[in-house]
């Protein structure tokens, strides 16, 4: 791994295009993340079409930069406006905004930047250590195990949606059904194309992700109307005193650990990690009553968790091909467009690319920290962009981005359709991420189920005759049933 | 099935659980989607620059009027300038950098 990483680092550092893309990705990512209402998933979804004509390494340089920087950027509005730019910044505002109101906005942004860099690097180190090990175990997997893995990925969605587990599963199944449109992977027979040549190639992940994560949010913004924001405009010195920074290192370590663990758990979501990190820090503190008044530990713990989670998220995505959440599902979609399927085989067949992913994330973290410290005052100015301009710019980015996938107006129509579907699903209380999970995991699930049945001569017993396969299937059942069990127990307890 | 289930749970939701979903709040998103569909239809005939400039200028003007209560000559000029900037920036990035053959 070390040699591959050094090779990738040398290649990237001597390639101005790669570095330029990383710089551009960091700048755009921070700006998008800082704007309230634009999540990291949405940022990645609407910017992903820019990478279609790049090579895989350059595409990852840009996407990793957007990923890391948008997660960080969410804290800028959390501190200055008291509105988290991304869901992962909800805990940062609890102490970040009070600190900003005390005239220490620059310092708060400094703590956020340093904590994000610290957490990001720790997450990257864990990712680099664990992912190859998981992938090497995954290399022994065959069709029955991959079936179990895909099912576990889908089932884990239900665990992330307590109280509405069945909704996650239903939407996941809808995604699976949509993935069957187009050519049958084994027999090459056309399915559900209704005579349309656009549908013959199947539904592309691009218009779906852009519509669901991009346009749907624009429609939400239009429905909500004007948002009143009181922005803290005075930004003092950005780099906090070293003695104070040193005092927060244990909080950053604990926060990072929480973030990495939450990131590894599929579909756990960044909001869970940061809230847990914040509450844990408060519980361990000698002065819990000072939390919420603007103390550095209250900023550092959730913010380091937030960025450390990226490394954790990437472990199941890259080593097993199971996206951990919406943003890694979009990232996986971008890799599929590049002709690369994340999973154990990628580590064996494309070790140079895997090394480039590590380097891309590492460079993104360094650049985000540098730009965050140097340009905090500048990035704060994006909060002044009027909402009408923002909504129209994002909508047009969605249109042009989905068109760029195949130079097809059909994809623009599909994007609009999925945008409306995503918007309606949110109104009706259905999660949207499982739809993208279903479309991504569908082909993997179908191909492996059918291959397994060919090998076993049509016998489903093969799934329970292999220890890893039966374990994964058992875990899938338990994961899917656990929230329902919790709901049942809560109802029994509340019953008179 | 999903829509019916969602509509059913909305209908059964007690008033205290959240604001009623009146049809008026959906007018803006519905109008936006309708105009996007029209935009998609006219795009091949009119071309990307004209269609996008028209769409953005119209919507930024309308939304600025909605958000500010009234539309001044200055905000109208700024809206049109923003529409030109959005159209130009996307054209440059996608046509020039990514080499997408925009209509």
Coordinates of C-alpha atoms in Angstrom, one line a residue:
Chain A
X1 CA 0.0 0.0 0.0
X2 CA 2.8 2.4 1.0
X3 CA 4.6 2.1 -2.4
X4 CA 1.3 2.5 -4.3
X5 CA 0.5 5.6 -2.2
X6 CA 3.9 7.1 -2.8
X7 CA 3.6 6.4 -6.6
X8 CA 0.1 8.0 -6.7
X9 CA 1.3 11.0 -4.6
X10 CA 4.2 11.6 -7.0
X11 CA 2.0 11.3 -10.0
X12 CA -0.6 13.7 -8.7
X13 CA 1.8 16.3 -7.3
X14 CA 3.5 16.5 -10.7
X15 CA 0.2 16.8 -12.6
X16 CA -1.2 20.4 -12.5
X17 CA -4.6 19.3 -13.8
X18 CA -5.1 16.9 -10.9
X19 CA -4.0 19.5 -8.4
X20 CA -6.1 22.2 -10.0
X21 CA -9.2 20.0 -9.9
X22 CA -8.6 19.4 -6.2
X23 CA -8.2 23.1 -5.5
X24 CA -11.4 23.8 -7.5
X25 CA -13.3 21.0 -5.7
X26 CA -12.3 22.3 -2.3
X27 CA -13.3 25.9 -3.2
X28 CA -16.7 24.9 -4.7
X29 CA -17.2 22.3 -1.9
X30 CA -16.7 24.9 0.9
X31 CA -19.0 27.4 -0.9
X32 CA -21.8 24.8 -1.5
X33 CA -21.5 23.4 2.0
X34 CA -21.7 26.9 3.6
X35 CA -24.9 27.7 1.8
X36 CA -27.9 26.6 4.1
X37 CA -30.1 24.0 2.4
X38 CA -27.3 22.5 0.2
X39 CA -26.2 19.3 1.7
X40 CA -23.0 17.5 0.9
X41 CA -24.9 14.8 -1.0
X42 CA -26.6 17.5 -3.1
X43 CA -23.2 19.2 -3.7
X44 CA -21.7 15.9 -4.9
X45 CA -24.8 15.0 -7.0
X46 CA -25.0 18.2 -8.9
X47 CA -21.2 18.5 -9.4
X48 CA -20.7 14.9 -10.4
X49 CA -21.5 15.5 -14.1
X50 CA -18.4 17.7 -14.4
X51 CA -16.3 14.6 -14.0
X52 CA -17.7 12.5 -16.8
X53 CA -15.0 13.4 -19.3
X54 CA -12.1 13.2 -16.9
X55 CA -10.0 10.1 -16.2
X56 CA -10.9 8.2 -13.0
X57 CA -8.0 9.6 -11.0
X58 CA -8.8 13.3 -11.9
X59 CA -12.5 12.6 -11.2
X60 CA -11.7 11.3 -7.8
X61 CA -9.5 14.3 -7.1
X62 CA -12.4 16.6 -7.7
X63 CA -15.1 14.5 -6.0
X64 CA -13.1 13.8 -2.9
X65 CA -12.3 17.5 -2.6
X66 CA -16.0 18.4 -2.9
X67 CA -17.0 15.6 -0.4
X68 CA -14.5 16.7 2.3
X69 CA -14.9 20.4 1.7
X70 CA -18.7 20.5 1.7
X71 CA -18.8 18.5 5.0
X72 CA -16.5 21.2 6.4
X73 CA -18.3 24.1 4.8
X74 CA -21.6 23.3 6.5
X75 CA -20.1 24.6 9.8
X76 CA -19.6 28.1 8.4
X77 CA -23.3 28.9 8.3
X78 CA -23.8 26.9 11.6
X79 CA -21.5 29.3 13.3
X80 CA -22.3 32.6 11.5
X81 CA -26.1 32.2 11.0
X82 CA -27.0 29.5 13.5
X83 CA -28.4 27.4 10.5
X84 CA -26.3 24.2 9.7
X85 CA -25.2 24.2 6.1
X86 CA -25.3 20.4 6.1
X87 CA -27.0 17.9 8.5
X88 CA -23.6 17.0 9.8
X89 CA -23.2 20.5 11.3
X90 CA -26.2 20.5 13.6
X91 CA -24.1 20.0 16.7
X92 CA -21.5 22.6 15.7
X93 CA -23.9 25.4 16.0
X94 CA -24.7 24.7 19.7
X95 CA -21.4 26.2 20.8
X96 CA -20.2 27.7 17.6
X97 CA -22.9 30.3 17.3
X98 CA -22.8 31.5 20.9
X99 CA -19.0 31.8 20.5
X100 CA -19.5 33.9 17.3
X101 CA -22.0 36.1 19.1
X102 CA -19.4 36.8 21.8
X103 CA -17.3 38.4 19.0
X104 CA -15.1 35.3 18.6
X105 CA -16.5 34.2 15.2
X106 CA -13.1 33.9 13.7
X107 CA -11.9 31.7 16.5
X108 CA -14.9 29.5 16.2
X109 CA -14.2 29.0 12.5
X110 CA -10.5 28.3 13.4
X111 CA -11.5 25.5 15.8
X112 CA -13.8 24.1 13.2
X113 CA -11.1 24.1 10.5
X114 CA -8.4 22.5 12.7
X115 CA -10.8 19.9 14.1
X116 CA -12.1 19.0 10.6
X117 CA -8.5 18.6 9.4
X118 CA -7.6 16.5 12.5
X119 CA -10.7 14.3 12.2
X120 CA -10.2 13.9 8.4
X121 CA -6.6 12.8 8.7
X122 CA -7.5 10.2 11.4
X123 CA -10.4 8.9 9.3
X124 CA -8.1 8.6 6.3
X125 CA -5.5 6.6 8.3
X126 CA -8.2 4.2 9.5
X127 CA -9.6 3.9 6.0
X128 CA -6.1 3.2 4.6
X129 CA -5.5 0.5 7.3
X130 CA -8.9 -1.2 7.4
X131 CA -10.2 -1.1 3.9
X132 CA -7.5 -3.3 2.4
X133 CA -8.0 -5.9 5.2
X134 CA -11.8 -5.9 4.6
X135 CA -11.2 -6.2 0.8
X136 CA -8.9 -9.1 1.3
X137 CA -11.6 -10.9 3.3
X138 CA -14.1 -9.9 0.5
X139 CA -11.9 -11.6 -2.1
X140 CA -12.9 -15.0 -0.9
X141 CA -16.6 -14.1 -1.4
X142 CA -18.6 -15.7 -4.2
X143 CA -22.0 -15.1 -5.6
X144 CA -24.0 -16.2 -2.4
X145 CA -21.9 -14.0 -0.2
X146 CA -22.3 -11.0 -2.5
X147 CA -26.0 -11.6 -2.4
X148 CA -25.9 -11.5 1.4
X149 CA -23.8 -8.3 1.3
X150 CA -26.2 -6.5 -1.1
X151 CA -29.1 -7.5 1.1
X152 CA -27.3 -6.4 4.2
X153 CA -26.7 -3.0 2.6
X154 CA -30.4 -2.6 1.8
X155 CA -31.6 -3.9 5.2
X156 CA -29.3 -1.6 7.1
X157 CA -31.4 1.3 5.8
X158 CA -34.3 0.2 7.9
X159 CA -32.1 0.3 11.0
X160 CA -31.3 4.0 10.2
X161 CA -35.0 4.9 10.1
X162 CA -36.5 4.0 13.4
X163 CA -40.3 4.2 13.4
X164 CA -40.5 3.9 9.7
X165 CA -38.4 0.8 8.9
X166 CA -41.0 -0.5 6.4
X167 CA -40.9 2.7 4.5
X168 CA -37.1 2.4 3.9
X169 CA -37.5 -1.2 2.8
X170 CA -40.4 -0.3 0.5
X171 CA -38.5 2.5 -1.2
X172 CA -35.4 0.2 -1.4
X173 CA -37.6 -2.4 -3.3
X174 CA -38.8 0.4 -5.6
X175 CA -35.2 1.2 -6.4
X176 CA -34.5 -2.5 -7.0
X177 CA -37.5 -2.6 -9.4
X178 CA -36.2 0.4 -11.3
X179 CA -32.8 -1.2 -11.6
X180 CA -34.4 -4.0 -13.7
X181 CA -35.2 -1.6 -16.5
X182 CA -33.1 -2.3 -19.6
X183 CA -31.0 -5.2 -20.7
X184 CA -31.1 -8.4 -18.7
X185 CA -27.5 -8.9 -17.4
X186 CA -27.4 -12.6 -18.2
X187 CA -29.6 -13.1 -21.2
X188 CA -29.4 -9.6 -22.9
X189 CA -33.2 -9.6 -23.3
X190 CA -34.8 -6.1 -23.1
X191 CA -37.0 -5.5 -20.1
X192 CA -39.6 -2.8 -19.3
X193 CA -38.3 -0.6 -22.1
X194 CA -41.8 0.1 -23.6
X195 CA -40.1 0.3 -27.0
X196 CA -38.1 3.4 -26.0
X197 CA -34.4 3.3 -27.0
X198 CA -33.7 5.7 -24.1
X199 CA -35.0 3.1 -21.6
X200 CA -33.2 0.2 -23.4
X201 CA -29.9 1.1 -21.7
X202 CA -31.6 1.2 -18.3
X203 CA -32.1 4.2 -15.9
X204 CA -28.9 6.1 -15.3
X205 CA -27.9 6.8 -11.7
X206 CA -27.0 10.4 -12.7
X207 CA -30.5 11.9 -13.5
X208 CA -31.9 10.0 -10.5
X209 CA -29.3 11.3 -8.0
X210 CA -29.3 14.8 -9.4
X211 CA -33.1 14.9 -9.4
X212 CA -33.6 13.4 -5.9
X213 CA -30.8 15.2 -4.2
X214 CA -30.7 18.4 -6.2
X215 CA -34.0 19.4 -7.8
X216 CA -36.1 18.1 -4.9
X217 CA -34.2 20.5 -2.6
X218 CA -34.9 23.4 -4.9
X219 CA -38.6 22.6 -4.8
X220 CA -38.4 22.4 -1.0
X221 CA -36.7 25.8 -1.0
X222 CA -39.4 27.3 -3.3
X223 CA -42.1 25.9 -1.0
X224 CA -40.5 27.2 2.2
X225 CA -40.2 30.8 0.8
X226 CA -37.8 33.4 2.0
X227 CA -35.6 32.4 5.0
X228 CA -34.7 35.2 7.5
X229 CA -31.0 35.0 8.4
X230 CA -29.1 37.1 10.9
X231 CA -25.5 36.8 9.9
X232 CA -22.6 37.4 12.3
X233 CA -20.4 39.6 10.1
X234 CA -17.5 40.5 12.3
X235 CA -14.8 37.9 11.9
X236 CA -11.8 38.4 14.3
X237 CA -8.5 36.4 14.3
X238 CA -9.1 32.9 12.8
X239 CA -6.3 30.9 14.4
X240 CA -7.0 30.1 18.0
X241 CA -4.3 30.3 20.7
X242 CA -2.1 27.2 20.7
X243 CA -2.6 26.5 24.5
X244 CA -6.4 26.4 23.9
X245 CA -5.9 24.2 20.8
X246 CA -3.8 21.7 22.8
X247 CA -6.5 21.5 25.5
X248 CA -9.0 20.4 22.9
X249 CA -7.0 17.5 21.4
X250 CA -8.6 14.8 23.6
X251 CA -12.0 16.0 22.5
X252 CA -10.9 15.9 18.9
X253 CA -9.6 12.3 19.4
X254 CA -12.8 11.1 21.0
X255 CA -15.0 12.9 18.4
X256 CA -13.0 11.4 15.6
X257 CA -13.3 7.9 17.0
X258 CA -17.1 8.3 17.2
X259 CA -17.2 9.6 13.6
X260 CA -15.2 6.7 12.3
X261 CA -17.3 4.1 14.0
X262 CA -20.6 5.8 12.9
X263 CA -19.2 6.1 9.4
X264 CA -18.5 2.4 9.1
X265 CA -22.1 1.5 10.1
X266 CA -24.1 1.6 6.9
X267 CA -26.8 4.3 6.7
X268 CA -26.1 5.7 10.2
X269 CA -25.9 9.3 8.9
X270 CA -23.6 12.1 9.9
X271 CA -26.2 13.8 12.1
X272 CA -26.2 10.8 14.5
X273 CA -22.4 10.8 14.8
X274 CA -22.0 14.5 15.6
X275 CA -24.9 14.6 18.1
X276 CA -23.4 11.5 19.8
X277 CA -19.9 13.0 19.8
X278 CA -21.2 16.3 21.3
X279 CA -23.3 14.5 24.0
X280 CA -20.4 12.2 24.9
X281 CA -18.0 15.2 25.3
X282 CA -20.6 16.9 27.5
X283 CA -21.0 13.8 29.6
X284 CA -17.2 13.4 30.1
X285 CA -16.6 17.1 30.8
X286 CA -16.0 18.4 34.3
X287 CA -18.2 21.4 33.5
X288 CA -21.1 20.1 31.4
X289 CA -23.1 23.2 32.3
X290 CA -20.7 25.3 30.1
X291 CA -21.7 23.4 27.0
X292 CA -24.0 25.5 24.8
X293 CA -22.3 28.8 26.0
X294 CA -19.6 28.8 23.3
X295 CA -16.8 26.5 24.5
X296 CA -14.1 25.1 22.2
X297 CA -14.8 21.4 23.2
X298 CA -18.4 21.8 22.0
X299 CA -17.2 22.7 18.6
X300 CA -14.2 20.4 18.3
X301 CA -15.8 17.1 19.2
X302 CA -18.7 17.2 16.7
X303 CA -16.6 18.8 13.9
X304 CA -13.8 16.2 14.2
X305 CA -16.5 13.5 14.2
X306 CA -18.0 15.0 11.1
X307 CA -14.9 14.8 9.0
X308 CA -13.5 11.6 10.5
X309 CA -16.8 10.0 9.3
X310 CA -15.7 10.4 5.7
X311 CA -12.9 7.8 6.1
X312 CA -15.3 5.4 8.0
X313 CA -18.0 5.9 5.3
X314 CA -15.5 4.9 2.6
X315 CA -14.5 1.6 4.2
X316 CA -17.7 -0.4 3.3
X317 CA -18.1 1.6 0.0
X318 CA -14.7 1.0 -1.4
X319 CA -13.8 -2.4 0.0
X320 CA -17.2 -4.2 -0.2
X321 CA -19.1 -2.1 -2.8
X322 CA -21.8 -1.2 -0.2
X323 CA -22.4 2.5 0.1
X324 CA -22.6 3.7 3.7
X325 CA -25.1 6.6 3.1
X326 CA -26.5 8.9 0.4
X327 CA -23.3 10.7 -0.3
X328 CA -21.2 7.5 -0.8
X329 CA -24.0 6.2 -3.0
X330 CA -23.6 9.2 -5.2
X331 CA -19.8 8.7 -5.1
X332 CA -20.3 5.1 -6.1
X333 CA -22.5 6.2 -9.0
X334 CA -19.7 8.4 -10.2
X335 CA -17.3 5.5 -10.1
X336 CA -19.7 3.3 -12.0
X337 CA -19.9 6.0 -14.7
X338 CA -16.1 5.8 -14.9
X339 CA -16.4 2.0 -15.5
X340 CA -15.1 1.1 -12.0
X341 CA -17.1 -1.0 -9.6
X342 CA -16.0 -0.5 -6.0
X343 CA -15.5 -3.8 -4.1
X344 CA -12.8 -6.3 -3.2
X345 CA -11.8 -6.9 -6.8
X346 CA -10.9 -3.2 -7.2
X347 CA -8.2 -3.6 -4.5
X348 CA -6.7 -6.5 -6.5
X349 CA -7.2 -5.2 -10.0
X350 CA -6.7 -1.5 -9.6
X351 CA -4.4 -0.9 -6.6
X352 CA -3.0 2.2 -8.2
X353 CA -6.5 3.7 -8.4
X354 CA -7.2 2.8 -4.7
X355 CA -4.0 4.5 -3.8
X356 CA -5.1 7.5 -5.8
X357 CA -8.3 7.7 -3.8
X358 CA -6.3 7.8 -0.5
X359 CA -4.1 10.5 -1.9
X360 CA -7.1 12.5 -3.3
X361 CA -8.7 12.5 0.1
X362 CA -5.4 13.4 1.9
X363 CA -4.8 16.3 -0.5
X364 CA -8.4 17.4 -0.1
X365 CA -8.1 17.5 3.7
X366 CA -4.8 19.5 3.6
X367 CA -6.3 22.0 1.1
X368 CA -9.5 22.3 3.0
X369 CA -7.7 23.1 6.2
X370 CA -5.4 25.6 4.5
X371 CA -8.2 27.4 2.6
X372 CA -10.4 27.3 5.7
X373 CA -7.8 29.1 7.8
X374 CA -6.7 31.6 5.1
X375 CA -10.1 32.3 3.5
X376 CA -12.6 32.2 6.4
X377 CA -13.6 35.8 5.9
X378 CA -14.1 35.3 2.1
X379 CA -16.2 32.1 2.4
X380 CA -18.4 33.9 5.0
X381 CA -19.5 36.3 2.2
X382 CA -21.3 33.5 0.2
X383 CA -24.0 33.7 2.8
X384 CA -25.0 37.0 1.2
X385 CA -26.0 35.3 -2.1
X386 CA -29.8 36.0 -2.6
X387 CA -32.0 32.9 -2.4
X388 CA -33.7 33.4 -5.9
X389 CA -30.3 33.4 -7.6
X390 CA -29.2 30.4 -5.7
X391 CA -32.3 28.3 -6.4
X392 CA -32.1 29.1 -10.2
X393 CA -28.4 28.4 -10.4
X394 CA -28.8 25.0 -8.7
X395 CA -31.9 24.1 -10.9
X396 CA -29.9 25.0 -14.1
X397 CA -26.9 23.0 -12.8
X398 CA -29.2 20.0 -12.3
X399 CA -30.5 20.4 -15.9
X400 CA -27.2 20.8 -17.6
X401 CA -25.5 18.2 -15.4
X402 CA -28.1 15.5 -16.2
X403 CA -28.0 16.4 -19.9
X404 CA -24.2 16.1 -19.8
X405 CA -24.4 12.4 -18.8
X406 CA -25.4 11.1 -22.2
X407 CA -26.1 14.4 -24.1
X408 CA -29.8 13.4 -23.9
X409 CA -32.9 15.4 -23.2
X410 CA -34.5 12.2 -22.0
X411 CA -32.2 12.3 -19.0
X412 CA -33.3 15.9 -18.3
X413 CA -36.9 14.7 -18.3
X414 CA -35.9 11.8 -16.0
X415 CA -34.1 14.2 -13.7
X416 CA -37.2 16.4 -13.5
X417 CA -39.4 13.3 -12.9
X418 CA -37.1 12.0 -10.1
X419 CA -36.9 15.5 -8.6
X420 CA -40.7 15.6 -8.3
X421 CA -40.8 12.1 -7.0
X422 CA -38.1 12.9 -4.4
X423 CA -40.0 16.0 -3.3
X424 CA -43.3 14.2 -3.0
X425 CA -41.7 11.3 -1.1
X426 CA -40.3 13.8 1.4
X427 CA -43.7 15.4 1.8
X428 CA -45.2 12.0 2.4
X429 CA -42.6 11.0 5.0
X430 CA -40.7 8.5 2.8
X431 CA -36.8 8.4 2.8
X432 CA -35.3 9.0 -0.6
X433 CA -31.8 7.5 -0.1
X434 CA -33.0 3.9 -0.3
X435 CA -34.2 4.6 -3.9
X436 CA -30.6 5.4 -5.0
X437 CA -29.3 2.4 -2.9
X438 CA -31.8 0.1 -4.7
X439 CA -30.7 1.3 -8.2
X440 CA -27.0 0.9 -7.3
X441 CA -27.3 -2.4 -5.5
X442 CA -30.0 -3.9 -7.8
X443 CA -27.7 -5.1 -10.6
X444 CA -25.3 -6.6 -8.0
X445 CA -28.1 -8.4 -6.2
X446 CA -29.8 -9.7 -9.3
X447 CA -26.6 -10.9 -11.0
X448 CA -25.4 -12.7 -7.9
X449 CA -28.8 -14.3 -7.1
X450 CA -29.1 -15.7 -10.6
X451 CA -25.5 -16.8 -10.8
X452 CA -25.9 -18.6 -7.4
X453 CA -29.0 -20.4 -8.7
X454 CA -27.2 -21.4 -11.9
X455 CA -24.3 -22.9 -9.8
X456 CA -26.6 -24.6 -7.3
X457 CA -28.9 -25.9 -10.1
X458 CA -31.8 -23.9 -8.8
X459 CA -31.5 -24.8 -5.1
X460 CA -31.9 -21.9 -2.7
X461 CA -30.4 -24.1 0.0
X462 CA -26.9 -23.0 -1.1
X463 CA -27.4 -19.8 0.9
X464 CA -27.6 -21.6 4.2
X465 CA -24.9 -24.2 3.4
X466 CA -22.1 -21.6 3.3
X467 CA -21.1 -20.0 6.6
X468 CA -20.4 -16.5 5.5
X469 CA -23.5 -16.4 3.3
X470 CA -25.8 -17.6 6.1
X471 CA -24.2 -15.1 8.5
X472 CA -24.8 -12.2 6.2
X473 CA -28.3 -13.2 5.4
X474 CA -29.0 -13.7 9.2
X475 CA -27.6 -10.3 9.9
X476 CA -29.7 -8.8 7.1
X477 CA -32.9 -10.3 8.7
X478 CA -31.9 -9.1 12.1
X479 CA -31.0 -5.6 10.9
X480 CA -34.3 -5.3 9.0
X481 CA -36.3 -6.6 11.9
X482 CA -34.6 -4.8 14.8
X483 CA -36.4 -1.4 14.4
X484 CA -39.7 -3.2 14.1
X485 CA -38.9 -5.1 17.3
X486 CA -38.0 -1.8 19.1
X487 CA -41.3 -0.3 17.9
X488 CA -43.3 -3.3 19.1
X489 CA -41.5 -3.2 22.5
X490 CA -42.2 0.6 22.9
X491 CA -45.9 0.0 22.1
X492 CA -46.2 -2.8 24.6
X493 CA -44.6 -0.7 27.3
X494 CA -46.8 2.3 26.6
X495 CA -49.9 0.1 26.5
X496 CA -52.1 0.5 29.7
Chain B
X1 CA -48.8 1.8 -3.0
X2 CA -46.3 4.2 -1.5
X3 CA -48.3 7.3 -2.5
X4 CA -51.6 5.8 -1.3
X5 CA -49.9 4.9 2.0
X6 CA -48.4 8.3 2.4
X7 CA -51.7 10.1 1.6
X8 CA -53.5 7.8 4.0
X9 CA -51.2 8.5 6.9
X10 CA -51.4 12.3 6.1
X11 CA -55.1 12.2 6.2
X12 CA -55.1 10.3 9.5
X13 CA -52.4 12.7 11.1
X14 CA -53.8 14.5 14.0
X15 CA -53.9 18.3 13.7
X16 CA -51.3 18.7 16.4
X17 CA -48.7 16.6 14.6
X18 CA -47.9 19.4 12.1
X19 CA -49.2 22.1 9.8
X20 CA -51.9 21.0 7.4
X21 CA -50.6 20.5 3.9
X22 CA -52.8 23.1 2.1
X23 CA -52.6 23.1 -1.7
X24 CA -51.4 26.7 -1.9
X25 CA -47.9 25.9 -0.6
X26 CA -47.4 23.6 -3.6
X27 CA -48.1 26.3 -6.2
X28 CA -44.6 27.6 -6.4
X29 CA -42.9 24.1 -6.8
X30 CA -45.6 23.1 -9.2
X31 CA -45.2 26.2 -11.3
X32 CA -41.4 25.7 -11.3
X33 CA -41.7 22.1 -12.5
X34 CA -44.1 23.1 -15.2
X35 CA -41.8 25.8 -16.4
X36 CA -38.8 23.4 -16.3
X37 CA -40.8 21.0 -18.6
X38 CA -41.5 23.9 -21.0
X39 CA -37.8 24.8 -20.9
X40 CA -36.9 21.2 -21.7
X41 CA -39.2 21.2 -24.7
X42 CA -38.0 24.5 -26.2
X43 CA -34.3 23.9 -25.5
X44 CA -33.5 22.1 -28.8
X45 CA -35.3 24.7 -30.8
X46 CA -34.2 27.9 -29.0
X47 CA -30.8 26.7 -28.0
X48 CA -29.1 26.7 -24.5
X49 CA -28.1 30.3 -24.2
X50 CA -31.4 31.9 -25.0
X51 CA -33.6 29.3 -23.2
X52 CA -31.5 29.4 -20.0
X53 CA -31.2 33.1 -20.0
X54 CA -35.0 33.5 -20.4
X55 CA -35.7 30.9 -17.7
X56 CA -33.3 32.2 -15.2
X57 CA -34.1 35.9 -15.7
X58 CA -37.9 35.2 -15.4
X59 CA -37.6 33.1 -12.3
X60 CA -35.1 35.3 -10.5
X61 CA -37.3 38.4 -11.2
X62 CA -40.4 36.6 -10.0
X63 CA -38.8 35.2 -6.9
X64 CA -37.0 38.5 -6.0
X65 CA -40.4 40.2 -6.2
X66 CA -41.9 37.5 -4.0
X67 CA -39.2 37.6 -1.4
X68 CA -38.8 41.4 -1.3
X69 CA -42.4 42.3 -1.6
X70 CA -41.8 44.6 -4.6
X71 CA -39.4 44.8 -7.5
X72 CA -37.2 47.9 -7.9
X73 CA -35.3 48.9 -11.0
X74 CA -32.0 48.1 -9.2
X75 CA -33.1 44.6 -8.1
X76 CA -34.5 43.9 -11.6
X77 CA -31.2 44.9 -13.2
X78 CA -29.3 42.8 -10.7
X79 CA -31.6 39.8 -11.4
X80 CA -31.0 40.0 -15.1
X81 CA -27.2 40.4 -14.5
X82 CA -27.3 37.3 -12.2
X83 CA -29.2 35.4 -15.0
X84 CA -26.5 36.3 -17.5
X85 CA -23.8 35.2 -15.1
X86 CA -25.5 31.8 -14.3
X87 CA -26.0 31.1 -18.1
X88 CA -22.5 32.2 -19.0
X89 CA -20.8 30.3 -16.2
X90 CA -22.6 27.1 -16.9
X91 CA -22.0 27.5 -20.6
X92 CA -18.3 28.1 -20.1
X93 CA -17.8 25.2 -17.6
X94 CA -19.9 22.6 -19.5
X95 CA -19.2 23.6 -23.1
X96 CA -15.6 24.9 -22.7
X97 CA -14.2 22.7 -19.9
X98 CA -16.3 19.5 -19.9
X99 CA -16.9 19.7 -23.7
X100 CA -20.6 18.9 -23.6
X101 CA -22.3 19.7 -26.9
X102 CA -25.1 21.8 -25.4
X103 CA -28.0 22.5 -27.8

